[in-house]
Each structure stands twice: as C-alpha cells, then as structure tokens.
PDB file of C-alpha atoms in Angstrom:
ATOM      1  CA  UNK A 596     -34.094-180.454 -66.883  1.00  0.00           C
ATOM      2  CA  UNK A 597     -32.078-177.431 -68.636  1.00  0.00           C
ATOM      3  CA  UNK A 598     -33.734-175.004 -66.008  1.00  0.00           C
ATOM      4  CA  UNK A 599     -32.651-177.079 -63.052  1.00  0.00           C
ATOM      5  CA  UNK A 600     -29.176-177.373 -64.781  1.00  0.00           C
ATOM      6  CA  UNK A 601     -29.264-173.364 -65.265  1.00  0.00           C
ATOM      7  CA  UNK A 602     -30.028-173.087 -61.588  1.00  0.00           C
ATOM      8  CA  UNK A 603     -26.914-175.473 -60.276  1.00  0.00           C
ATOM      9  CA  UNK A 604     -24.278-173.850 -62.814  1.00  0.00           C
ATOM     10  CA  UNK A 605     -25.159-170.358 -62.080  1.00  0.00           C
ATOM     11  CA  UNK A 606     -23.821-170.018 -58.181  1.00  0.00           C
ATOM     12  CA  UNK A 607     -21.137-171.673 -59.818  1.00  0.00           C
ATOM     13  CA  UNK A 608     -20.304-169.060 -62.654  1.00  0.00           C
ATOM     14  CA  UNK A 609     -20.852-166.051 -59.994  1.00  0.00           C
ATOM     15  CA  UNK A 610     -18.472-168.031 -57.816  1.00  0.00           C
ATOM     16  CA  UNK A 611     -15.711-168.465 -60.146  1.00  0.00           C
ATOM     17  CA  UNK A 612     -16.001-164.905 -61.672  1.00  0.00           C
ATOM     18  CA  UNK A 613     -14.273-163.267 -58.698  1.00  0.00           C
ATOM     19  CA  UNK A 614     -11.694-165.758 -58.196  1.00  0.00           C
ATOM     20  CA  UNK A 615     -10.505-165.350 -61.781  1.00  0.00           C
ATOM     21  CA  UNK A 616     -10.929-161.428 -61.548  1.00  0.00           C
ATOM     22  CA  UNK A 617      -8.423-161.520 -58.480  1.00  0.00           C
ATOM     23  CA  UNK A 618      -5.449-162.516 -60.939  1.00  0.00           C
ATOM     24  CA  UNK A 619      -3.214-160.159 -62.621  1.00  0.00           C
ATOM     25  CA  UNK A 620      -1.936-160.603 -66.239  1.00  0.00           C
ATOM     26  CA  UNK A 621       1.281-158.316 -67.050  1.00  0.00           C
ATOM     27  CA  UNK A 622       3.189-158.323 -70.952  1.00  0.00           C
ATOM     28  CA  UNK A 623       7.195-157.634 -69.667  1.00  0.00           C
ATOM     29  CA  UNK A 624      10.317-157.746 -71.651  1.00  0.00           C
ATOM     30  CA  UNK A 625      13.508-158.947 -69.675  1.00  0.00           C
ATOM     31  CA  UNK A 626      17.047-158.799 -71.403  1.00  0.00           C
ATOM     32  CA  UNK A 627      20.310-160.427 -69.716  1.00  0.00           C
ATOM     33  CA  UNK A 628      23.884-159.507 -71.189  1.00  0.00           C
ATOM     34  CA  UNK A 629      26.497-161.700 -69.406  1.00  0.00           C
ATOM     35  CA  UNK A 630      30.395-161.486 -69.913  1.00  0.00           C
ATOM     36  CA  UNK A 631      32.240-164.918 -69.311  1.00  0.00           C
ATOM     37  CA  UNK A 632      36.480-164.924 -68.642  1.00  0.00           C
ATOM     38  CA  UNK A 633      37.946-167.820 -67.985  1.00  0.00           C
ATOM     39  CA  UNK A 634      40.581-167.526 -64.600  1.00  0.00           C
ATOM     40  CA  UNK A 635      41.957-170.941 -64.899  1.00  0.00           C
ATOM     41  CA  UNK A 636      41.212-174.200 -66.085  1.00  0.00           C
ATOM     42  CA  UNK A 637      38.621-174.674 -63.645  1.00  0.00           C
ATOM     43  CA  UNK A 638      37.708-171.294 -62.420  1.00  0.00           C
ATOM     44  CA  UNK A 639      35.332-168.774 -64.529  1.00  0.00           C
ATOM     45  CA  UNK A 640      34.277-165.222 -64.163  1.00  0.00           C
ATOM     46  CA  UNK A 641      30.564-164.103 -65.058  1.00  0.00           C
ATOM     47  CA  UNK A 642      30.042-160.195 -65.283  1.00  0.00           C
ATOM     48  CA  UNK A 643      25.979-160.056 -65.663  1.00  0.00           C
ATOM     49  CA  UNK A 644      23.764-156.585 -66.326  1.00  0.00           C
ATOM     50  CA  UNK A 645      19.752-157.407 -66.875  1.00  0.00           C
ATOM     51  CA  UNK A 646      17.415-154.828 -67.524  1.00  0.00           C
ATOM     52  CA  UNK A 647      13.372-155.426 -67.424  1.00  0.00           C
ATOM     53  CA  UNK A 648      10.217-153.665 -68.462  1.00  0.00           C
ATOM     54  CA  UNK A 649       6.480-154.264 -67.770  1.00  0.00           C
ATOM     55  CA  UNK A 650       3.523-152.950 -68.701  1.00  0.00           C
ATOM     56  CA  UNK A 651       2.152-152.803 -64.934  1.00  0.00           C
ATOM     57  CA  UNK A 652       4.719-151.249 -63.531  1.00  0.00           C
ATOM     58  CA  UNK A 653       5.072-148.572 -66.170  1.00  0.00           C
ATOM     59  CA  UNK A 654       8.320-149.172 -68.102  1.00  0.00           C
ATOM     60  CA  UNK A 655      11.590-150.015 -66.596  1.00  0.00           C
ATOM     61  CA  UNK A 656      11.055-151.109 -63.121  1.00  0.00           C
ATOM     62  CA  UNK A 657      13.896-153.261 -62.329  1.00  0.00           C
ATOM     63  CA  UNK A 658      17.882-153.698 -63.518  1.00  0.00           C
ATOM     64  CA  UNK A 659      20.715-155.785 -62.007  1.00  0.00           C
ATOM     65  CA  UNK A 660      24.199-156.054 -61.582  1.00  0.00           C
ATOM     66  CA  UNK A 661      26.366-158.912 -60.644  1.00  0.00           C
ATOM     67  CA  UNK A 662      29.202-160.952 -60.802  1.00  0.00           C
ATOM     68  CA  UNK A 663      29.566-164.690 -60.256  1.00  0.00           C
ATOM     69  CA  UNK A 664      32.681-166.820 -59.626  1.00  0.00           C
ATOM     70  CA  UNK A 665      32.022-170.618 -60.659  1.00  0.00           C
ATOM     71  CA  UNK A 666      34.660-173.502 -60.005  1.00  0.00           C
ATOM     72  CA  UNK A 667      34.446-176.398 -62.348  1.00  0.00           C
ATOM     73  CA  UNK A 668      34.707-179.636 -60.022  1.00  0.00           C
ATOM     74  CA  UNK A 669      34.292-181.846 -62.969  1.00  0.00           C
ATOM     75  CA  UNK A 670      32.713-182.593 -66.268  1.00  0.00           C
ATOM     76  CA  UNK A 671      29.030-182.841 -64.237  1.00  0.00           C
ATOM     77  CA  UNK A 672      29.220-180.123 -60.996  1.00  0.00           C
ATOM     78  CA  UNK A 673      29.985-176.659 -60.823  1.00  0.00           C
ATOM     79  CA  UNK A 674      29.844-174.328 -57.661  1.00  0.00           C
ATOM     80  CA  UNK A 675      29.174-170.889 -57.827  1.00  0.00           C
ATOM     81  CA  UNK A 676      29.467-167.995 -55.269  1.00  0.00           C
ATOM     82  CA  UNK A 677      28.584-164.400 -56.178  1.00  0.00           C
ATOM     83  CA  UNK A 678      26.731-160.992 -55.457  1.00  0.00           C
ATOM     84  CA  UNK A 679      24.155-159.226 -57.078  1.00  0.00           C
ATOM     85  CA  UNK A 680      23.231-155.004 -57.264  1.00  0.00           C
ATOM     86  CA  UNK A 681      19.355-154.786 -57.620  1.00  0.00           C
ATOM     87  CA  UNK A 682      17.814-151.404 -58.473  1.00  0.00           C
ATOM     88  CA  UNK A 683      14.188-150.992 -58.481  1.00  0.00           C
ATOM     89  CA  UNK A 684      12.549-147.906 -60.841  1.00  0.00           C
ATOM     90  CA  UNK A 685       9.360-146.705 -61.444  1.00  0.00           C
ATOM     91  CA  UNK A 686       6.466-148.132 -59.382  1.00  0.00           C
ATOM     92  CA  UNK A 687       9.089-150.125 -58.345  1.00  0.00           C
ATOM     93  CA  UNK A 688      11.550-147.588 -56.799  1.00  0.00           C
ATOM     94  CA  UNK A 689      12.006-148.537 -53.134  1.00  0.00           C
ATOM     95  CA  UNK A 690      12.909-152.332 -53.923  1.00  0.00           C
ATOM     96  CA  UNK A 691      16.698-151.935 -53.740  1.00  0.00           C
ATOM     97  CA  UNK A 692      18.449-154.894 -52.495  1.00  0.00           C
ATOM     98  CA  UNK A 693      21.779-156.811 -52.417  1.00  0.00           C
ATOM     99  CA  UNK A 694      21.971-160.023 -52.563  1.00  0.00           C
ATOM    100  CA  UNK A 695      24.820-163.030 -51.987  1.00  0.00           C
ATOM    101  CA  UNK A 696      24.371-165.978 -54.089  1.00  0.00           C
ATOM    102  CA  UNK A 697      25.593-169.718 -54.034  1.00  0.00           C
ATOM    103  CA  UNK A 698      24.490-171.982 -56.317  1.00  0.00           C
ATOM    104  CA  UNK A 699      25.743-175.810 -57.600  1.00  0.00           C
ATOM    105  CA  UNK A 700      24.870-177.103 -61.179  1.00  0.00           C
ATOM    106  CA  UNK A 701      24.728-180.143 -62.051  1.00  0.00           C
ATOM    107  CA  UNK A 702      25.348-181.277 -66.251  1.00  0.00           C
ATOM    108  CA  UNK A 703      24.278-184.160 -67.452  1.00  0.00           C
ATOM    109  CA  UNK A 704      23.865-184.431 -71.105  1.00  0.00           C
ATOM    110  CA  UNK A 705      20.507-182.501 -72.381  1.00  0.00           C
ATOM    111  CA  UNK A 706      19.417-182.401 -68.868  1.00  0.00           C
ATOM    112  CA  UNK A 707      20.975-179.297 -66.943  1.00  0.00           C
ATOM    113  CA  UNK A 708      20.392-178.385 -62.575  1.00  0.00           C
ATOM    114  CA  UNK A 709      20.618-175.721 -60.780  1.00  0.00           C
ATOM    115  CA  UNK A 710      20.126-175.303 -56.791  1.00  0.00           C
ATOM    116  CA  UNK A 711      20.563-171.901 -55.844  1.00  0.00           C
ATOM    117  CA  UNK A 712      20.309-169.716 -52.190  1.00  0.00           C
ATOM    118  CA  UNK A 713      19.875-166.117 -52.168  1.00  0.00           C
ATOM    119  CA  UNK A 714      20.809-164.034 -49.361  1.00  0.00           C
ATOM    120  CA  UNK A 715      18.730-160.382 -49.734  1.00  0.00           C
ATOM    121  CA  UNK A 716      19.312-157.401 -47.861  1.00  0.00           C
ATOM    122  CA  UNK A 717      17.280-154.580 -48.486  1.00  0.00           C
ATOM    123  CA  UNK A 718      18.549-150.487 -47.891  1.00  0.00           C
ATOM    124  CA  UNK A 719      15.460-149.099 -46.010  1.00  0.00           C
ATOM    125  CA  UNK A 720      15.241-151.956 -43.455  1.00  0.00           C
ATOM    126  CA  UNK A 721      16.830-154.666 -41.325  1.00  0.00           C
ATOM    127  CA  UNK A 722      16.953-158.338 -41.908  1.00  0.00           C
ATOM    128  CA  UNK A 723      17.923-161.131 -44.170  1.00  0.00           C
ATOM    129  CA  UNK A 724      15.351-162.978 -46.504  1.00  0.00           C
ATOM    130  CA  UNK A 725      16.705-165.935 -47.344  1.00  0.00           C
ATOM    131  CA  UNK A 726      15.064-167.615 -50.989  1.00  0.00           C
ATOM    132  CA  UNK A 727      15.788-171.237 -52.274  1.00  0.00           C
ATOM    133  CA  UNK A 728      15.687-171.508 -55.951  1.00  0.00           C
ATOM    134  CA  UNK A 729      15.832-175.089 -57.343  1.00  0.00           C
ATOM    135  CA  UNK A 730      15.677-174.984 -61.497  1.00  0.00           C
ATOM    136  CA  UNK A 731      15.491-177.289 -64.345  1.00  0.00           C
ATOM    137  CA  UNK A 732      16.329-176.936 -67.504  1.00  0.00           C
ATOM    138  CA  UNK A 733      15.940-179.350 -70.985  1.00  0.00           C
ATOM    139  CA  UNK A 734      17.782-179.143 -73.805  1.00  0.00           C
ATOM    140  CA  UNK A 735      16.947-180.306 -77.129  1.00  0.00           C
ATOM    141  CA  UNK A 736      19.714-180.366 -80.453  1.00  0.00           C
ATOM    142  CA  UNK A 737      18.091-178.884 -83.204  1.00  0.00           C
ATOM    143  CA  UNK A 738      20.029-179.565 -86.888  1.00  0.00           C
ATOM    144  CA  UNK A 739      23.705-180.110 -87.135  1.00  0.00           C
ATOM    145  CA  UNK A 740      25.019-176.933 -85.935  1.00  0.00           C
ATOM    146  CA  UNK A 741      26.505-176.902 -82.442  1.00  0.00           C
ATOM    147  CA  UNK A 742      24.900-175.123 -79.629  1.00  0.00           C
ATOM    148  CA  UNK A 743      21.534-174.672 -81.629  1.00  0.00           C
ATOM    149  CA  UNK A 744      19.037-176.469 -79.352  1.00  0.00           C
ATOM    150  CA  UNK A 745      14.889-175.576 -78.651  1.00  0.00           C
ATOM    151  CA  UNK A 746      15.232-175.370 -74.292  1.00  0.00           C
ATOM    152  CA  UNK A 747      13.074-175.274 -71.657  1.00  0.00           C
ATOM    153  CA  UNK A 748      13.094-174.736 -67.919  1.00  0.00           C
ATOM    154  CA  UNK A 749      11.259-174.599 -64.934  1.00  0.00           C
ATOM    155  CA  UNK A 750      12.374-172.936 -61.673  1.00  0.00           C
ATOM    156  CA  UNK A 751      11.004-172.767 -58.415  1.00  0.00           C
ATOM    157  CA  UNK A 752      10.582-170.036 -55.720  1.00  0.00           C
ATOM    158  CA  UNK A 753      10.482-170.893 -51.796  1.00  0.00           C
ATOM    159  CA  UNK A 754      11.221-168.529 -48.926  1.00  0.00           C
ATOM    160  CA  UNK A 755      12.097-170.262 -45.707  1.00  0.00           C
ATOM    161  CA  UNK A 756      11.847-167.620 -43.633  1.00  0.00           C
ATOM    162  CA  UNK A 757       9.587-164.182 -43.161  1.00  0.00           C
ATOM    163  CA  UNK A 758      11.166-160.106 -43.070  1.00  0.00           C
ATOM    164  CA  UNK A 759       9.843-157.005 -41.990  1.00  0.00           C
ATOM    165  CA  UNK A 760      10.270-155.612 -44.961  1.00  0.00           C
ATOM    166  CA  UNK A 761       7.986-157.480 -46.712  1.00  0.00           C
ATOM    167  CA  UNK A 762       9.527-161.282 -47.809  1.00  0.00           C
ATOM    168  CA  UNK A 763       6.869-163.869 -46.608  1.00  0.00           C
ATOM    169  CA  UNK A 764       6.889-167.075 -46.034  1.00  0.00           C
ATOM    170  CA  UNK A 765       6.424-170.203 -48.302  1.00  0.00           C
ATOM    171  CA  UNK A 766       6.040-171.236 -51.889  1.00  0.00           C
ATOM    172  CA  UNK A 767       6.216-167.879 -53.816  1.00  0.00           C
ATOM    173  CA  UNK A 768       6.519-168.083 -57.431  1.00  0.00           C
ATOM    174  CA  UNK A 769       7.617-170.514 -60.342  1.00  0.00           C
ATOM    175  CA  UNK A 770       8.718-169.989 -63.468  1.00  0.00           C
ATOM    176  CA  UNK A 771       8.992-171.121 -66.832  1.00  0.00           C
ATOM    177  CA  UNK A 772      10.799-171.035 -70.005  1.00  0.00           C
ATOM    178  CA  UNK A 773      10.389-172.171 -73.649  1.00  0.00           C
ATOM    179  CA  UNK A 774      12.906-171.016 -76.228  1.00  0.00           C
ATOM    180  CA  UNK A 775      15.860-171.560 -78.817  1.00  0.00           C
ATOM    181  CA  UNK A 776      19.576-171.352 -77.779  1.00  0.00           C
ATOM    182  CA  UNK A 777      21.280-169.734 -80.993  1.00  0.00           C
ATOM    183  CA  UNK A 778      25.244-169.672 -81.369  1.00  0.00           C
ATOM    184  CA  UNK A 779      25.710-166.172 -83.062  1.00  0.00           C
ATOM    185  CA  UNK A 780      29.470-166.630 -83.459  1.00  0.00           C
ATOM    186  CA  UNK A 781      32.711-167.442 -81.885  1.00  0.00           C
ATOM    187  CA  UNK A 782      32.128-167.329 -78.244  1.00  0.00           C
ATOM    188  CA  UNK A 783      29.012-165.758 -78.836  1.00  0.00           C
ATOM    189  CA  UNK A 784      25.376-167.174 -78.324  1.00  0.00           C
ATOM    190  CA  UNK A 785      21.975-166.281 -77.008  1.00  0.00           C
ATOM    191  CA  UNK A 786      18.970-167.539 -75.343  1.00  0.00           C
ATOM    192  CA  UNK A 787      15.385-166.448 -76.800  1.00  0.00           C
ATOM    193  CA  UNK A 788      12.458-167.509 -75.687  1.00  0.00           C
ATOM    194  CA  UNK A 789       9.037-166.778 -73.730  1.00  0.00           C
ATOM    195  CA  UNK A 790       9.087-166.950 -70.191  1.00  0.00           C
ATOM    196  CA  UNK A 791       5.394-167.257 -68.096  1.00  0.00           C
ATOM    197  CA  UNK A 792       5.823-166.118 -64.430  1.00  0.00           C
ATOM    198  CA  UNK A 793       2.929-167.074 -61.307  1.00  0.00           C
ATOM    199  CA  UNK A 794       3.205-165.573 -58.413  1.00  0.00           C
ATOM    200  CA  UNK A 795       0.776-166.828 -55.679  1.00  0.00           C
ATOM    201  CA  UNK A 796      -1.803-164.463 -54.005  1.00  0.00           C
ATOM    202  CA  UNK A 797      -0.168-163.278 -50.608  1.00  0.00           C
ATOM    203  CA  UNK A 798      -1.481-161.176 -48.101  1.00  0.00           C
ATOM    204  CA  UNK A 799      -3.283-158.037 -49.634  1.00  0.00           C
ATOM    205  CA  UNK A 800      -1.334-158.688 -53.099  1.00  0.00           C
ATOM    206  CA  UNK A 801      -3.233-160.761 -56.257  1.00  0.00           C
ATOM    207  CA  UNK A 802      -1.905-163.624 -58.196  1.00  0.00           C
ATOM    208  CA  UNK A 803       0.016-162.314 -60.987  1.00  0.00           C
ATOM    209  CA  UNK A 804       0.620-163.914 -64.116  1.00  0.00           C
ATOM    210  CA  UNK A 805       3.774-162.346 -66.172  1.00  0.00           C
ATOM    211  CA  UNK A 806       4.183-163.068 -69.715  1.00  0.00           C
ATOM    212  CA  UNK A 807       7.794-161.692 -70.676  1.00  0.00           C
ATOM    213  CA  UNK A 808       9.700-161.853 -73.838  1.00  0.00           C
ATOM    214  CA  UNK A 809      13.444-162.890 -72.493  1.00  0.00           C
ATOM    215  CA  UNK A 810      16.679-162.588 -74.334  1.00  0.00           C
ATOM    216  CA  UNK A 811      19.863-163.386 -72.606  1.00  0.00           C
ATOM    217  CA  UNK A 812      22.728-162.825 -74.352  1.00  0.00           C
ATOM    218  CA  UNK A 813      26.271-164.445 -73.488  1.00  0.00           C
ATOM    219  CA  UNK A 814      30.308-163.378 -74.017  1.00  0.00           C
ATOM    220  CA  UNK A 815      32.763-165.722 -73.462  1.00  0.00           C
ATOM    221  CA  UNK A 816      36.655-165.330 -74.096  1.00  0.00           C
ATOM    222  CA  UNK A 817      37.841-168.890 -74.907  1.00  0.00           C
ATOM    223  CA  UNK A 818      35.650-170.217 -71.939  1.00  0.00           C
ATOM    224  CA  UNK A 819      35.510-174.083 -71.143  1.00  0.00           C
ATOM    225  CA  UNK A 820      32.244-175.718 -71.234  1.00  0.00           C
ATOM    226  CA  UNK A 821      30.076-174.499 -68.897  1.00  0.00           C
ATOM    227  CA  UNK A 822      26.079-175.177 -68.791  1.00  0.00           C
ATOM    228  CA  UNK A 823      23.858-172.715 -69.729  1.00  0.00           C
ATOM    229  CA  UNK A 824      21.270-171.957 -67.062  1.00  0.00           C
ATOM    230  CA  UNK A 825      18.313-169.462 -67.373  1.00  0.00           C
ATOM    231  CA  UNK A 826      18.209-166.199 -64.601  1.00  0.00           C
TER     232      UNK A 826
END
C-alpha cells in the first residue's frame, strides 16, 4: 500500500516542482514622501516623490513624481485628478512613462475606497494603456491617541486594453498591505507596514512575488480631513 501510494504522489511532486520553480520571489524597499496644502475649504494639493529598491532589479529601479488635486464633495467622497513623472533606473531604465490620474474615495468610518484610472504614456513608443485600480483599505484604532491605527489594504490591478509597448491585457497584479499608521507630530504622520505584491505569469515573463518594506510619509499644512489611502 505505501509503494502504490509512492507511485501516485510522485508524478505529482515532479509536476508541481516546475510550476513552483516558474515564480519569482524579490525583497524591495518602497518609500513615499507626500506634501499636503490645503487651497480652500474643499480643495487640497498633494506634492508626492516615491523612490523604490529591489533586490532583482539591482538597487534603485524606479522613482516618481506627482502632484494630485482632490476636491472634498463631502464628509464621505473625494475626487481627485492629477499627473504622475515615472523614471525607470537600473534594469529598469527604459520604463519611463507619464501618466494622468483620476481617482474618487469614498470614507466611511474605519472602512476607506479608492477607484482609480491611470492613463500611461510611455517616451519610446505610441499608445495609451489604460489601468483600473480599485483599492481597499481597513483601519483599526489602536490606544487612545488619535491617528494611531494597525491598517490594511488590498488593491487590485486590471488593464482593459493591450499596447505595443508592452501593457497586456487582463487581471495583472494585486496588492496588499499590513501596517501601523503613526501620528509623528502636528500635521505629521506615517504609514509603515509590509506590503506583498503578485504579479500573474504573462507571456514570456514569471509570476513574481514582491515582498517590500513600505514607508509613506505625509506633510500637511493645517489640512482638513482627508482619508489616508496607500500608493
């Protein structure tokens, strides 16, 4: 009886072995620094500058630059329009790209939306990849002191349409976040946390699996309440 079970799990094992070897596992650090001024009473600023680093793709291989305008409908929705500089380095160097961004957010309590469309535009070659990035994020109070809460979130990557310079079709990616939101001081506060990245086999390229230490950091001059969403 052990023999014949030996025999049956074997192909099995053999099987599997490939399909697992086909996956990618890469340590990263990202870091986010974002600068909030309010405009009005309902109209906000954001200034953003990331920076990230990876194992895999030998050091820095990606930083961006943005800005974001939101307008405060109410205590619950938020729209946001904005642009985005994205510089590739490294083994990474010839992934430059703009992108235009509008987004809405929804608030409700510990619970916290986002639903955002990218519009990417790369230097080297024509067309428009369009991405749809639907996200969801938890927050959980921790103690008395305001703003300290354990978080996470879980966002979703989905390309509608294909580009000749390399954007495919479908489901691409999701990720997730677990971390603590700490207030630092007055208008100060950050986001730390481990984020866990899949990206889906496609075409010639493995599944990766990114495991990324994230800090995002955030500046606000005597901002109203806005949510805090991961990016």
């Amino acid at each position: 009886m052990i023999r014949a079970r030996a025999l049956i799990a074997a192909p099995l094992l053999v099987a599997a072995h490939p399909a697992r070897a086909q996956q990618v596992d890469d340590a990263q650090a990202w870091w986010q620094l974002n600068g909030v001024a309010p405009i009005s009473k309902r109209v906000r600023l954001t200034l953003e500058q990331i920076m990230r680093v990876s194992d895999r793709q030998g050091g820095l291989y990606q930083t961006e630059v943005g800005t974001l305008l939101g307008y405060k409908l109410d205590d619950h929705f938020e729209l946001g329009f904005g642009y985005r500089r994205v510089g590739g380095h490294n083994r990474q160097r010839d992934t430059d790209e703009d992108r235009i961004r509008q987004h809405v957010v929804l608030n409700f309590g510990r619970f916290v939306g986002r639903f955002r469309v990218d519009e990417r535009f790369r230097d080297d070659r024509p067309g428009v990849g369009i991405r749809i990035r639907p996200l969801l994020r938890y927050n959980l109070p921790v103690g008395r002191a305001k703003g300290l809460a354990v978080f996470y979130s879980h966002e979703s990557f989905y390309m509608p349409n294909s580009t000749v310079w390399g954007q495919r079709k479908g489901y691409e990616r999701m990720r997730n976040i677990v971390g603590l939101a700490l207030p630092i001081a007055k208008g100060v506060s950050a986001d730390v946390g481990y984020l866990n990245q899949y990206r889906l086999a496609r075409g010639t390229s493995p599944a990766t699996m990114e495991h990324a230490l994230t800090v995002q950091m955030t500046l606000s001059m005597k901002a109203h309440s806005v949510p805090k969403v991961d990016d």
